[in-house]
mmCIF file of C-alpha atoms in Angstrom:
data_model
loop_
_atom_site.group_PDB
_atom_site.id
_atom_site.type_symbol
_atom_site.label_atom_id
_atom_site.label_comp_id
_atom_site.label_asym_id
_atom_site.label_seq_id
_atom_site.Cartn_x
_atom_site.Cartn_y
_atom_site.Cartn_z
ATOM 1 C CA UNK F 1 0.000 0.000 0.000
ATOM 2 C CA UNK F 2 2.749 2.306 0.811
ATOM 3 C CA UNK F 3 4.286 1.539 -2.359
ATOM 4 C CA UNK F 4 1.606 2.652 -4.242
ATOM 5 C CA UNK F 5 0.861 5.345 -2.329
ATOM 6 C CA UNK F 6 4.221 7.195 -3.587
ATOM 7 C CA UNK F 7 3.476 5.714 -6.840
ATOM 8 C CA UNK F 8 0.359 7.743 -6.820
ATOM 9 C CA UNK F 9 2.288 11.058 -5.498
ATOM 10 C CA UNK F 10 4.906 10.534 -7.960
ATOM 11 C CA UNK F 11 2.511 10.649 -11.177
ATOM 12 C CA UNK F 12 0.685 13.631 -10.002
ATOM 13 C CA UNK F 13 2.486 16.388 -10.600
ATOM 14 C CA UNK F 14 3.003 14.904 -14.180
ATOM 15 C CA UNK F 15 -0.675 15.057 -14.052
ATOM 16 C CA UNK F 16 -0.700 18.680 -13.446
ATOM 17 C CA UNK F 17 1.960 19.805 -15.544
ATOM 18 C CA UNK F 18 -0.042 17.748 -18.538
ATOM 19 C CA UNK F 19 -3.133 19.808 -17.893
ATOM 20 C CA UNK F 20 -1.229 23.007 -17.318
ATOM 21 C CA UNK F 21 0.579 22.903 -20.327
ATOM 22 C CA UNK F 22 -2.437 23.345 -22.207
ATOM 23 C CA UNK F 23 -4.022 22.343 -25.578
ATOM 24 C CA UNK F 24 -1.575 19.434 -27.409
ATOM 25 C CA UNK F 25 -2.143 17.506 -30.342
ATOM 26 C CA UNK F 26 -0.628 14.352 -31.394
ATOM 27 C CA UNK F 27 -0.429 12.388 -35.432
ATOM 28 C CA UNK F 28 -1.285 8.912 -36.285
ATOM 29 C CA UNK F 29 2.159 9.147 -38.784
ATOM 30 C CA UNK F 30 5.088 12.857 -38.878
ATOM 31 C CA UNK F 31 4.823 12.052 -42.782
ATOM 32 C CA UNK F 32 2.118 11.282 -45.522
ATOM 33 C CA UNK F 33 1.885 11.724 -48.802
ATOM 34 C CA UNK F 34 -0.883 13.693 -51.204
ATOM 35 C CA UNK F 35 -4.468 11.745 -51.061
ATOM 36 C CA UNK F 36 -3.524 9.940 -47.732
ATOM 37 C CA UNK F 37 -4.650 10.792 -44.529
ATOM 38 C CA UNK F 38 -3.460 11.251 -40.745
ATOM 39 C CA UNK F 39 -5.210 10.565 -37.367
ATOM 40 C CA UNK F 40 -4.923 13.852 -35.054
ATOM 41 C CA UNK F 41 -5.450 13.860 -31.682
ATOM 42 C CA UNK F 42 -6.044 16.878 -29.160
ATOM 43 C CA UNK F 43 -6.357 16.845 -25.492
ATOM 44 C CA UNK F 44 -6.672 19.706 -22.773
ATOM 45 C CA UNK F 45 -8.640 22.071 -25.322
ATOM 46 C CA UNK F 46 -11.968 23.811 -23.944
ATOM 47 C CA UNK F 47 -14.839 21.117 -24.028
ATOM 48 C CA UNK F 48 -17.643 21.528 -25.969
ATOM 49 C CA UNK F 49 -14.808 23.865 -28.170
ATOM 50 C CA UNK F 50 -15.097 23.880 -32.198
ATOM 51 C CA UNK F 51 -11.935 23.299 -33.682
ATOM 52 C CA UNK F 52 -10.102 23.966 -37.482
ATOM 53 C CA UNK F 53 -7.687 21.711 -38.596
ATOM 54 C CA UNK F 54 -5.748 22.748 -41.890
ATOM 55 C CA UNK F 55 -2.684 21.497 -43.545
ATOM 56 C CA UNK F 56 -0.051 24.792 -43.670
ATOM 57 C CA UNK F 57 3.412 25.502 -45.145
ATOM 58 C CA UNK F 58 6.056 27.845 -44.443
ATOM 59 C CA UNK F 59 4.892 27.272 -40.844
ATOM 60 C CA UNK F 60 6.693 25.868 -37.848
ATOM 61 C CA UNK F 61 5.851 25.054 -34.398
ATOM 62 C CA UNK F 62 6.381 28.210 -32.400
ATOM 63 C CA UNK F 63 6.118 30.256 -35.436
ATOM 64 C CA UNK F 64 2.622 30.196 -36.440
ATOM 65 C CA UNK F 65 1.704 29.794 -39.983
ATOM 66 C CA UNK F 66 3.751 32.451 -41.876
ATOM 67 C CA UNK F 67 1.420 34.222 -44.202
ATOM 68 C CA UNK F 68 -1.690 33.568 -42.235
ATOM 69 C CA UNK F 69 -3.865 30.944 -43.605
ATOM 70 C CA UNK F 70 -3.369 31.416 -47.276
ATOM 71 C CA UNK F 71 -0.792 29.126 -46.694
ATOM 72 C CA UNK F 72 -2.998 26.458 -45.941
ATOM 73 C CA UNK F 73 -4.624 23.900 -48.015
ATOM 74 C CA UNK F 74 -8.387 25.416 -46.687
ATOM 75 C CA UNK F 75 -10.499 23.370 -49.253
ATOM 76 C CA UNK F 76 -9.416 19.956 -47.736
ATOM 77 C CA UNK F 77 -9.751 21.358 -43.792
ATOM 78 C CA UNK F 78 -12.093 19.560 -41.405
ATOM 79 C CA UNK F 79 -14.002 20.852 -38.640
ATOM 80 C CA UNK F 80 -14.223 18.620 -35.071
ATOM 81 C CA UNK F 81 -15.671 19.415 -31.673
ATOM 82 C CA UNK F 82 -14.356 18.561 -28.114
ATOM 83 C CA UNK F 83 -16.140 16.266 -25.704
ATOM 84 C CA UNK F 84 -16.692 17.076 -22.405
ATOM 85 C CA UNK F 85 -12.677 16.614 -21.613
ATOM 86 C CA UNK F 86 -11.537 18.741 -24.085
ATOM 87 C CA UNK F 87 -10.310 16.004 -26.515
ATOM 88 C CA UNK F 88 -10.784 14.556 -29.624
ATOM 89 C CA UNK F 89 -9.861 11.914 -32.339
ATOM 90 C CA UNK F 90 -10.280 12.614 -36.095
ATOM 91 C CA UNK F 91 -9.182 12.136 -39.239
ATOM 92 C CA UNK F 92 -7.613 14.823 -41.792
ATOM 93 C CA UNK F 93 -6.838 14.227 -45.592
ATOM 94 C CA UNK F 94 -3.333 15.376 -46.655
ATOM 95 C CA UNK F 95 -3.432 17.707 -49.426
ATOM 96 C CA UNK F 96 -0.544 19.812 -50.465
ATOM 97 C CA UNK F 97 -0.608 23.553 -49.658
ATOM 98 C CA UNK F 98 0.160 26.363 -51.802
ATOM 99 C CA UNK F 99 3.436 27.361 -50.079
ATOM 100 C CA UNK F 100 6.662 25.074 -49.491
ATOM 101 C CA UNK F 101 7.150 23.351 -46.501
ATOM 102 C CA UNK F 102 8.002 23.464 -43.703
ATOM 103 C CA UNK F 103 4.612 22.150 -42.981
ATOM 104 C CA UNK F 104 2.249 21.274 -40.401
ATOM 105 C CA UNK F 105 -1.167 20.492 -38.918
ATOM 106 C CA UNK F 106 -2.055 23.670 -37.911
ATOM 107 C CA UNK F 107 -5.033 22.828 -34.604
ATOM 108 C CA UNK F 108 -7.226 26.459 -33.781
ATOM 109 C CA UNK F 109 -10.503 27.074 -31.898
ATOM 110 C CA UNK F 110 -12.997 28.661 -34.108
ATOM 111 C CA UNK F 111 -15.023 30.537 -31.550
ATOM 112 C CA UNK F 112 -14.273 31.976 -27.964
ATOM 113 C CA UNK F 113 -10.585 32.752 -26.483
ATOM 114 C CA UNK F 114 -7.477 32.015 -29.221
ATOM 115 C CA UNK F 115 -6.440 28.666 -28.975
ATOM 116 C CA UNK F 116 -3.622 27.072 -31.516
ATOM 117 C CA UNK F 117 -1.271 23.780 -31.836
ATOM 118 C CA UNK F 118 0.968 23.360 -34.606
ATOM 119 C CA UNK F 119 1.954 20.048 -34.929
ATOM 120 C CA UNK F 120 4.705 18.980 -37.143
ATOM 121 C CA UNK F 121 3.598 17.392 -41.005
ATOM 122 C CA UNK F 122 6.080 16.198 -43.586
ATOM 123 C CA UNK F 123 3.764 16.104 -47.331
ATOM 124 C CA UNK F 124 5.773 13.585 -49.615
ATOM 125 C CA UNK F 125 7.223 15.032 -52.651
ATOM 126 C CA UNK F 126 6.417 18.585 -51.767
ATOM 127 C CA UNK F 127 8.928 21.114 -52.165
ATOM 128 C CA UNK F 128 10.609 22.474 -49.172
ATOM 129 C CA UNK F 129 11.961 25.834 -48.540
ATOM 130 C CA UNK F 130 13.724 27.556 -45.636
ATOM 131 C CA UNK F 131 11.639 29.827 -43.384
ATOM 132 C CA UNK F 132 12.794 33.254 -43.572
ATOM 133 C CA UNK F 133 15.027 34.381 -40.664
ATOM 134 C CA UNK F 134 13.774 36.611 -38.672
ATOM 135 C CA UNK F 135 16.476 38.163 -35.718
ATOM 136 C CA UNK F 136 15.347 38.803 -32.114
ATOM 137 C CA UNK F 137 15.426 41.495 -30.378
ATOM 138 C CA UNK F 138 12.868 43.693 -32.611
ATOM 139 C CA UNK F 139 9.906 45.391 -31.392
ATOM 140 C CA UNK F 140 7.621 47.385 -32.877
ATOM 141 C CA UNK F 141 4.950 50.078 -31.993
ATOM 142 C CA UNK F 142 2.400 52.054 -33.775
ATOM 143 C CA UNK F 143 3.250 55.776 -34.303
ATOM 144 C CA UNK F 144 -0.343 56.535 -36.170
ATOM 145 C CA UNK F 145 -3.883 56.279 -35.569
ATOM 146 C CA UNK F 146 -4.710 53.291 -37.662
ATOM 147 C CA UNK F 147 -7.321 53.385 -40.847
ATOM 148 C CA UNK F 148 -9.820 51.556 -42.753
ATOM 149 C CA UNK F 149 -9.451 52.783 -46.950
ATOM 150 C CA UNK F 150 -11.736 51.829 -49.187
ATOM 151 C CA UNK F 151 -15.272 51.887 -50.106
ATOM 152 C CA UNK F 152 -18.123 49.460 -50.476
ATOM 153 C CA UNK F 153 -19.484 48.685 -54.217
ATOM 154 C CA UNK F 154 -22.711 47.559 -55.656
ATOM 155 C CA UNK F 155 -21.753 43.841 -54.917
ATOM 156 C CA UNK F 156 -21.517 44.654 -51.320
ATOM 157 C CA UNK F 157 -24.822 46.204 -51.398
ATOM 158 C CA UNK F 158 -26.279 42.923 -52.411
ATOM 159 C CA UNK F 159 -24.413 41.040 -49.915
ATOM 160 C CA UNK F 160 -20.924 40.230 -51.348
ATOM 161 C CA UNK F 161 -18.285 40.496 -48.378
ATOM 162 C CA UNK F 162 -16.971 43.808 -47.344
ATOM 163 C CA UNK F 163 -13.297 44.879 -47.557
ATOM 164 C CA UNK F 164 -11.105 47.445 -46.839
ATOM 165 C CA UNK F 165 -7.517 47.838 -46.257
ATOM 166 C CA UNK F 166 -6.086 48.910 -42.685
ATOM 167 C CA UNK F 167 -3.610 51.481 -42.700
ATOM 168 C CA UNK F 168 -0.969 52.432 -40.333
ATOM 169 C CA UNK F 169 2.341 53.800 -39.693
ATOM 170 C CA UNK F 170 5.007 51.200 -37.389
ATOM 171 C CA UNK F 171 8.424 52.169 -35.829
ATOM 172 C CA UNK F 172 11.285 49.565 -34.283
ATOM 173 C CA UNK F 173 11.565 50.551 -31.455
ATOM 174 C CA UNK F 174 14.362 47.514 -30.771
ATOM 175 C CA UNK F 175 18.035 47.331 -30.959
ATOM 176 C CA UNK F 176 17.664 44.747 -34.010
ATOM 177 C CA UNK F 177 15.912 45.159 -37.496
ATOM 178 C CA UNK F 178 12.393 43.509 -37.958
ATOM 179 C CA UNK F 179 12.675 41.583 -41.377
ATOM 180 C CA UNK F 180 9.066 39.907 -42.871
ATOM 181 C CA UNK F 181 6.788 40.737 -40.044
ATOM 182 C CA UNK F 182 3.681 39.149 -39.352
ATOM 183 C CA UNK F 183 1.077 40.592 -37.971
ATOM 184 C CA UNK F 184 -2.324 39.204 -36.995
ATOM 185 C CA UNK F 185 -5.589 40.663 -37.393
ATOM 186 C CA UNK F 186 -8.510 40.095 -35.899
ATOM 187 C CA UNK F 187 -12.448 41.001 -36.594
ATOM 188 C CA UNK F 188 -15.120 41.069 -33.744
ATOM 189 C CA UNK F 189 -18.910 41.475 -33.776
ATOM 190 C CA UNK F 190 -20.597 42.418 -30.571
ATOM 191 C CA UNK F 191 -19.803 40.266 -27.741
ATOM 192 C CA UNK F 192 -18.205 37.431 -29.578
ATOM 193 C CA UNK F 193 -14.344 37.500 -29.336
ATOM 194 C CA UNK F 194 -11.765 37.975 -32.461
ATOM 195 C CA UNK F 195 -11.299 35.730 -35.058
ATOM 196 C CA UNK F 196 -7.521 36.262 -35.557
ATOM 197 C CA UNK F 197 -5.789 35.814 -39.526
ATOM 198 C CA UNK F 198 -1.524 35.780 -39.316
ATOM 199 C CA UNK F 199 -1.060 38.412 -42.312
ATOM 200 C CA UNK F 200 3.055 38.838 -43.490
ATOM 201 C CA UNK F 201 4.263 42.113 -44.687
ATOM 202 C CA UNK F 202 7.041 42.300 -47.026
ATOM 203 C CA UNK F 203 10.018 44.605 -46.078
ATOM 204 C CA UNK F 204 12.594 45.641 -43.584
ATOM 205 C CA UNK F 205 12.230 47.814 -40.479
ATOM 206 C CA UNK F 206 15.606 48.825 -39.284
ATOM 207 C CA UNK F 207 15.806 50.437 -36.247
ATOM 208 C CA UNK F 208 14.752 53.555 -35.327
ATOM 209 C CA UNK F 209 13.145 53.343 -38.683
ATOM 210 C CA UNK F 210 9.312 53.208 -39.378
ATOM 211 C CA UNK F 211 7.323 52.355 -42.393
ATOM 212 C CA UNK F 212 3.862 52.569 -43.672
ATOM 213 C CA UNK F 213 1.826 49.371 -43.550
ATOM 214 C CA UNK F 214 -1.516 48.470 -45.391
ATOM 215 C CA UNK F 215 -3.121 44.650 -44.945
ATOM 216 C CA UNK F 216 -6.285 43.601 -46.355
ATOM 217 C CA UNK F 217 -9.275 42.895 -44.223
ATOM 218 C CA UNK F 218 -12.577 40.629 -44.988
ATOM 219 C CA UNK F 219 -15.537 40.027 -43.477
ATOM 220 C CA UNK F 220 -18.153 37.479 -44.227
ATOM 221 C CA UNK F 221 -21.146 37.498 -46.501
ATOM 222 C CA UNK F 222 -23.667 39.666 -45.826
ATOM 223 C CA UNK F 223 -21.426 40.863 -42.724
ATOM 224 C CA UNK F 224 -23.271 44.180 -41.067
ATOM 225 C CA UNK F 225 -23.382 45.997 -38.277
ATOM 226 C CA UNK F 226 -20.831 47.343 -36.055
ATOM 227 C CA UNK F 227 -16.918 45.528 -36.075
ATOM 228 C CA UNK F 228 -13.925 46.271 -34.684
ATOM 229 C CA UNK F 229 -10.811 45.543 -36.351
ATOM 230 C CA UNK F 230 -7.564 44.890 -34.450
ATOM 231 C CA UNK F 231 -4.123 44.493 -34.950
ATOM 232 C CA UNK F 232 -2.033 42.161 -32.587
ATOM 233 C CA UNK F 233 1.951 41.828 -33.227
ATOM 234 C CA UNK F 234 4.053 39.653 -30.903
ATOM 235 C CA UNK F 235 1.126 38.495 -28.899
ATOM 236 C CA UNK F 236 0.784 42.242 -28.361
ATOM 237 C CA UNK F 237 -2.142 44.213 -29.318
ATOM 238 C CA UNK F 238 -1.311 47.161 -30.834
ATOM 239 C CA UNK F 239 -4.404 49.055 -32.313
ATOM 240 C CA UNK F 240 -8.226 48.736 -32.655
ATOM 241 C CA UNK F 241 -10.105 50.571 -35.158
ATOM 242 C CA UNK F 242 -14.439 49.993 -35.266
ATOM 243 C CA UNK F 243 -15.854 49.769 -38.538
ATOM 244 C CA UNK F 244 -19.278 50.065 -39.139
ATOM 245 C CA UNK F 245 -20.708 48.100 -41.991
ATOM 246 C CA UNK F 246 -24.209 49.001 -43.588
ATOM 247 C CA UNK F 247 -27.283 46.540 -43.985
ATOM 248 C CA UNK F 248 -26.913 44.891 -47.974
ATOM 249 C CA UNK F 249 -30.420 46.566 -48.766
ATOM 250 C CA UNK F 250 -30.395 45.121 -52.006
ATOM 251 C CA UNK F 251 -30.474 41.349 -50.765
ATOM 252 C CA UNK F 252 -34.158 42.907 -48.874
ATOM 253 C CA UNK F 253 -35.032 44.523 -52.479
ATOM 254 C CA UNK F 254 -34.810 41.654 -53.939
ATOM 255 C CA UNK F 255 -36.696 39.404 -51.730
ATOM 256 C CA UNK F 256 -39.452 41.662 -51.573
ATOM 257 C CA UNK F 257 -39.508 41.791 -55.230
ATOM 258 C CA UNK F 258 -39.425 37.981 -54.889
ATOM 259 C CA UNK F 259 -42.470 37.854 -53.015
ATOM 260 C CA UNK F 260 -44.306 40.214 -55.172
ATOM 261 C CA UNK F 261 -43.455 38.949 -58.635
ATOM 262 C CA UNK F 262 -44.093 35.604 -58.194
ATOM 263 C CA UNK F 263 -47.222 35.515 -56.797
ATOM 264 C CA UNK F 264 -48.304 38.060 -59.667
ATOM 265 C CA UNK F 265 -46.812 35.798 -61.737
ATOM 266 C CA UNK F 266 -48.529 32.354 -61.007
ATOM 267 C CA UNK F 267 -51.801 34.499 -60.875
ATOM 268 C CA UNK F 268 -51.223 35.671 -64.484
ATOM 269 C CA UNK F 269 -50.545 31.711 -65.889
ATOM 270 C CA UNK F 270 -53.265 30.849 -64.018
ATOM 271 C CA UNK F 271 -55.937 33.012 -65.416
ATOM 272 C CA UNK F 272 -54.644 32.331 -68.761
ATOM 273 C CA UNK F 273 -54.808 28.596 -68.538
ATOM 274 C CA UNK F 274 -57.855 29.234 -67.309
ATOM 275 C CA UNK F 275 -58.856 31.035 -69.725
ATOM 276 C CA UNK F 276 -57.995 28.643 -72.076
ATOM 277 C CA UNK F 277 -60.013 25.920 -71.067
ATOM 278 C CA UNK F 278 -63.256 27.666 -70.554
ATOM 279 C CA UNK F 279 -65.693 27.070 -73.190
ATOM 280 C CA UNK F 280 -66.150 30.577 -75.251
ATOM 281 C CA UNK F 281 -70.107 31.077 -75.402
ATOM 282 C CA UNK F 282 -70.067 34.875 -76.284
ATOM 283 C CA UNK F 283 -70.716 34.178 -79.788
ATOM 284 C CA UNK F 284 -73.700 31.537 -78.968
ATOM 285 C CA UNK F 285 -75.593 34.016 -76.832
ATOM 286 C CA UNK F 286 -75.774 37.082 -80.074
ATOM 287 C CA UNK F 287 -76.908 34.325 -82.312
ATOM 288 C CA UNK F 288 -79.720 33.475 -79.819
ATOM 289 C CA UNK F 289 -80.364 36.963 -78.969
ATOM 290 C CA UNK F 290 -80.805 37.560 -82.330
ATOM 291 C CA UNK F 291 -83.294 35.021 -83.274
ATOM 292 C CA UNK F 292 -85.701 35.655 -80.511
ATOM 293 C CA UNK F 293 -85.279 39.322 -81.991
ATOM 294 C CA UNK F 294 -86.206 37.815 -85.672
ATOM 295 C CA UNK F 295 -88.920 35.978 -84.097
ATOM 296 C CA UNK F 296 -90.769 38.390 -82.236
ATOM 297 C CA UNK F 297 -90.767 40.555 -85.514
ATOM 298 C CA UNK F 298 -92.806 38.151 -87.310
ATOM 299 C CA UNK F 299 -95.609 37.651 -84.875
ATOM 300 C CA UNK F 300 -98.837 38.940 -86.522
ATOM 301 C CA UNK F 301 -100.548 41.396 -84.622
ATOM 302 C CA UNK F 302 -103.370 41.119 -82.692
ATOM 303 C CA UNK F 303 -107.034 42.814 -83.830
ATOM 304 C CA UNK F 304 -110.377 42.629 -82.359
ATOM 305 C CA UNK F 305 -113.161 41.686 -84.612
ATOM 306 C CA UNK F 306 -114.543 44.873 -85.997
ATOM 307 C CA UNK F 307 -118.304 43.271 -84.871
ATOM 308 C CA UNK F 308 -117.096 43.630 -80.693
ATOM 309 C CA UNK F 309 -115.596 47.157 -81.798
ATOM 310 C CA UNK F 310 -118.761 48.417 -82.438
ATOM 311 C CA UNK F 311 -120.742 46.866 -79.953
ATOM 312 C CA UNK F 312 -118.523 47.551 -77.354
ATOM 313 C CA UNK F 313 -118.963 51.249 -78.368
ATOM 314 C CA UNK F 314 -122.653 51.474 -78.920
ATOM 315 C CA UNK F 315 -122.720 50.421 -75.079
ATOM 316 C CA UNK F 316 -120.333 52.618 -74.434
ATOM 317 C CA UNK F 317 -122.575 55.961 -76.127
ATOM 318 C CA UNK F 318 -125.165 57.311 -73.877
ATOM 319 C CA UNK F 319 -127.579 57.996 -76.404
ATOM 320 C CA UNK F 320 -127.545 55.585 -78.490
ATOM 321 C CA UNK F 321 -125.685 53.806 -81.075
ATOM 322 C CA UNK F 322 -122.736 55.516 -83.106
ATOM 323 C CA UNK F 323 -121.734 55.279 -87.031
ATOM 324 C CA UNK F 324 -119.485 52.596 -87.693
ATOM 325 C CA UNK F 325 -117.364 54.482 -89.169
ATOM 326 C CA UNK F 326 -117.097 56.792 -86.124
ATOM 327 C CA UNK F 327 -113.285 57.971 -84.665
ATOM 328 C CA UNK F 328 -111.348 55.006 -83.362
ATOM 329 C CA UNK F 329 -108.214 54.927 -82.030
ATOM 330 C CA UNK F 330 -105.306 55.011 -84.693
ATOM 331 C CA UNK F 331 -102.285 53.410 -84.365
ATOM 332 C CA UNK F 332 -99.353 54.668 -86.720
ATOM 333 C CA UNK F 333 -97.503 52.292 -88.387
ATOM 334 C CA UNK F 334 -93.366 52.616 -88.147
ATOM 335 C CA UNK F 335 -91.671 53.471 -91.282
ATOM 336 C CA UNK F 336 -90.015 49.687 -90.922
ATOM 337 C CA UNK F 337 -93.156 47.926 -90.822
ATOM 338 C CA UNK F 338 -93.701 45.226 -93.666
ATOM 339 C CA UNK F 339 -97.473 45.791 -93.859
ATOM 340 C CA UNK F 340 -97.332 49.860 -94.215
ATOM 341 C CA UNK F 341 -97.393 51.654 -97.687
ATOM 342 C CA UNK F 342 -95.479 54.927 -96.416
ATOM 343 C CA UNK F 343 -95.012 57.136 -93.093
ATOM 344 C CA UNK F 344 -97.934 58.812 -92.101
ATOM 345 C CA UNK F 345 -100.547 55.409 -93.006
ATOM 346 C CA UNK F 346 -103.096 55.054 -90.245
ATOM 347 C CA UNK F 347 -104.964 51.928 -89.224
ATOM 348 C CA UNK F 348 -108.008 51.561 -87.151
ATOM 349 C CA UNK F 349 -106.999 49.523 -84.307
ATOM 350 C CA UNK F 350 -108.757 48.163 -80.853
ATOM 351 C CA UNK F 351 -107.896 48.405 -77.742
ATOM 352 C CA UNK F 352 -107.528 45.086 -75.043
ATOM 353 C CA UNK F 353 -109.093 43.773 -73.358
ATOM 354 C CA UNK F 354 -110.971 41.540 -75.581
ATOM 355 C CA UNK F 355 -113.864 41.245 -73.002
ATOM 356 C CA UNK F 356 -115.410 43.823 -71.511
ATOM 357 C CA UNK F 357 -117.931 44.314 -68.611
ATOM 358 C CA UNK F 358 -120.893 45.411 -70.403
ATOM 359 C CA UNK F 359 -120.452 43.336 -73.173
ATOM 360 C CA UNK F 360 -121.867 39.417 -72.854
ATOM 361 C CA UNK F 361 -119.855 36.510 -74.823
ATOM 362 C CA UNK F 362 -122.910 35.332 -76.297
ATOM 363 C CA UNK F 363 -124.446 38.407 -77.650
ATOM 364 C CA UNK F 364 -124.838 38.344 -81.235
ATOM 365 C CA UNK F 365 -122.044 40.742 -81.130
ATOM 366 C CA UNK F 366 -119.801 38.289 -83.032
ATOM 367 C CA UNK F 367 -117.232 36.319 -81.716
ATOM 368 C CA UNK F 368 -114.586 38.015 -79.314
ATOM 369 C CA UNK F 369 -111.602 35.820 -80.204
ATOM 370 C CA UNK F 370 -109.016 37.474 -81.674
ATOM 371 C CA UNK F 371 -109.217 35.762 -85.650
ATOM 372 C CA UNK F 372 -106.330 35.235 -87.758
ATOM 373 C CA UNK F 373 -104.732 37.922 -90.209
ATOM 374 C CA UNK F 374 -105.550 36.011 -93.164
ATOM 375 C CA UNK F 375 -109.303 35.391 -92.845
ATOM 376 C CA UNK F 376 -111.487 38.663 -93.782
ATOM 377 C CA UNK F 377 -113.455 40.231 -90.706
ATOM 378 C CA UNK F 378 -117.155 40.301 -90.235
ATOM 379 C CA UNK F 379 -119.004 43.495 -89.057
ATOM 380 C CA UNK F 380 -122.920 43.860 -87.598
ATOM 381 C CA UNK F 381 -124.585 46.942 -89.048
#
């Protein structure tokens, strides 16, 4: 027991060195070729942390990635997450990067507080170059107030990424010149903490000397809002500059447009294919209007015998019976009528009703039907 006792003391401050040491990652293989793939491992990150991994050259452990990630082979990079320890176990293609090796797995949280591992990666027949030498001793310091150039086009209005390019004036304030800086810059948005890109500027800084710098800064698609861009050299920060990005109106243009156009749209095809298949009766209902029209025309008129004309008229006169050929009521015939010889023709006519009060259906009046127009009518003197 007491053996194992100091066996247990022994190990534990290994323990605790381990976990102070923080984030490490560890390769299935130090070398692979193009198309085959390594195992990466990671203990003591965050848990619950999303991670990047990325093939780099020109990089070296306790370098960084010279150049930022455009040394990295981004298109083949995998995303993992920590469990609850703060490790994980994945697998990463090896593709070759666009600069020389040196190379190496380069290990970064996404999100949250700056996290990085480099882990050493030789890529099979990839060329190799020397990493620029870069003496100690330099330090530099911004003399100027840094700046954002540039402007936003019509592509940004419609929700390409913005850019602009961050100006600023550095001195060496070391004993030693500064040869290749790099520099990392870092956007924010609100609460959320930096998302840091290693940016190398070509040149010299002697010292005591100072130069004008200009790197290029990106932000997502359809980025707005309020940012704040800093700078960070050394593990330094140096400067911060906000940057307030407008809303890409266009991208709401053209959904609203969306949402207007289309629905017009469908209602137009719809009426027309509706339109189409509906049986056309416009041309039925004139031909049927104008036959009832013909038809009425033709209907012979109606005339009272000229027998219950008189009759009714006689009983009608208080004293007495009346000529026959006394004033009836005239009717003048239109212009258009078949039967008339000219405007102005007159034709005695009777008035309905056919029956009348004083007048008895079986009185040798005559009959009180109305006769047809071709038989000849029969009058009581």
């Amino acid at each position: 027991m007491a053996a194992l006792a100091l066996l247990a003391l022994a190990l534990l401050p290994q323990a605790t060195a381990s976990a102070a040491d923080g984030p490490t990652v560890k390769l299935s293989a130090s070398q692979a070729g193009k198309g085959g793939s390594v195992t990466v491992k990671g203990a003591g990150w965050r848990p619950d942390a999303l991670l990047m991994m990325l093939v780099c050259g020109q990089s070296a452990p306790g370098k960084g990635v010279l150049g930022g990630t455009n040394s990295c082979a981004n298109a083949e990079g995998r995303a993992v997450t920590t469990d609850k320890k703060g490790a994980f176990d994945k697998k990463l293609p090896v593709a070759e990067p666009p600069e020389p090796c040196p190379c190496v797995v380069h290990v970064a949280t996404v999100t949250g507080e700056k996290q990085q591992v480099d882990a050493v990666l030789k890529v099979a027949g990839h060329p190799v170059k020397a990493l620029p030498a870069q003496a100690g001793g330099g330090r530099l310091s911004v003399l100027t107030d840094t700046g954002l150039e540039g402007s936003s086009g019509v592509l940004t209005w419609f929700g390409a990424p913005p850019q602009r390019k961050l100006e600023f004036t550095v001195g060496n304030v070391g004993p030693a010149p500064v040869k290749d800086p790099v520099f990392q810059v870092g956007t924010s948005h609100g609460v959320f903490a930096p998302q840091w890109e290693e940016q190398q500027w070509r040149g010299t800084i002697a010292p005591g000397k100072k130069a004008r710098i200009t790197l290029p800064v990106e932000l997502s698609a359809g980025a707005h809002g309020d940012y704040l861009v800093s700078l960070k050299f050394g593990g330094k920060v140096l400067a911060e500059q906000p940057w307030g990005v407008g809303r890409p109106w266009g991208v709401t243009l053209f959904w609203i447009l969306l949402c207007v156009v289309v629905p017009a749209a469908v209602f137009r095809i719809g009426m027309a294919v509706v339109d189409r298949l509906r049986p056309h009766r416009r041309g039925a209902g004139r031909h049927r209007t104008g036959r009832f029209a013909e038809l009425v025309r033709r209907m012979p008129q109606l005339r009272l015998p000229q027998g219950a004309v008189d009759a009714d008229r006689r009983a009608r006169t208080p004293g007495g019976g009346a000529p026959a050929h006394a004033a009836r009521p005239s009717r003048t015939k239109p212009p258009g009528d078949p039967g008339a010889s000219g405007a102005g023709t007159t034709e005695a006519t009777a008035a309905l009703p056919w029956f009348t009060p004083d007048t008895d259906p079986g009185a040798p009046a005559g009959r009180l039907s109305a006769p047809s127009d071709n038989r000849p009518t029969k009058g009581t003197t």
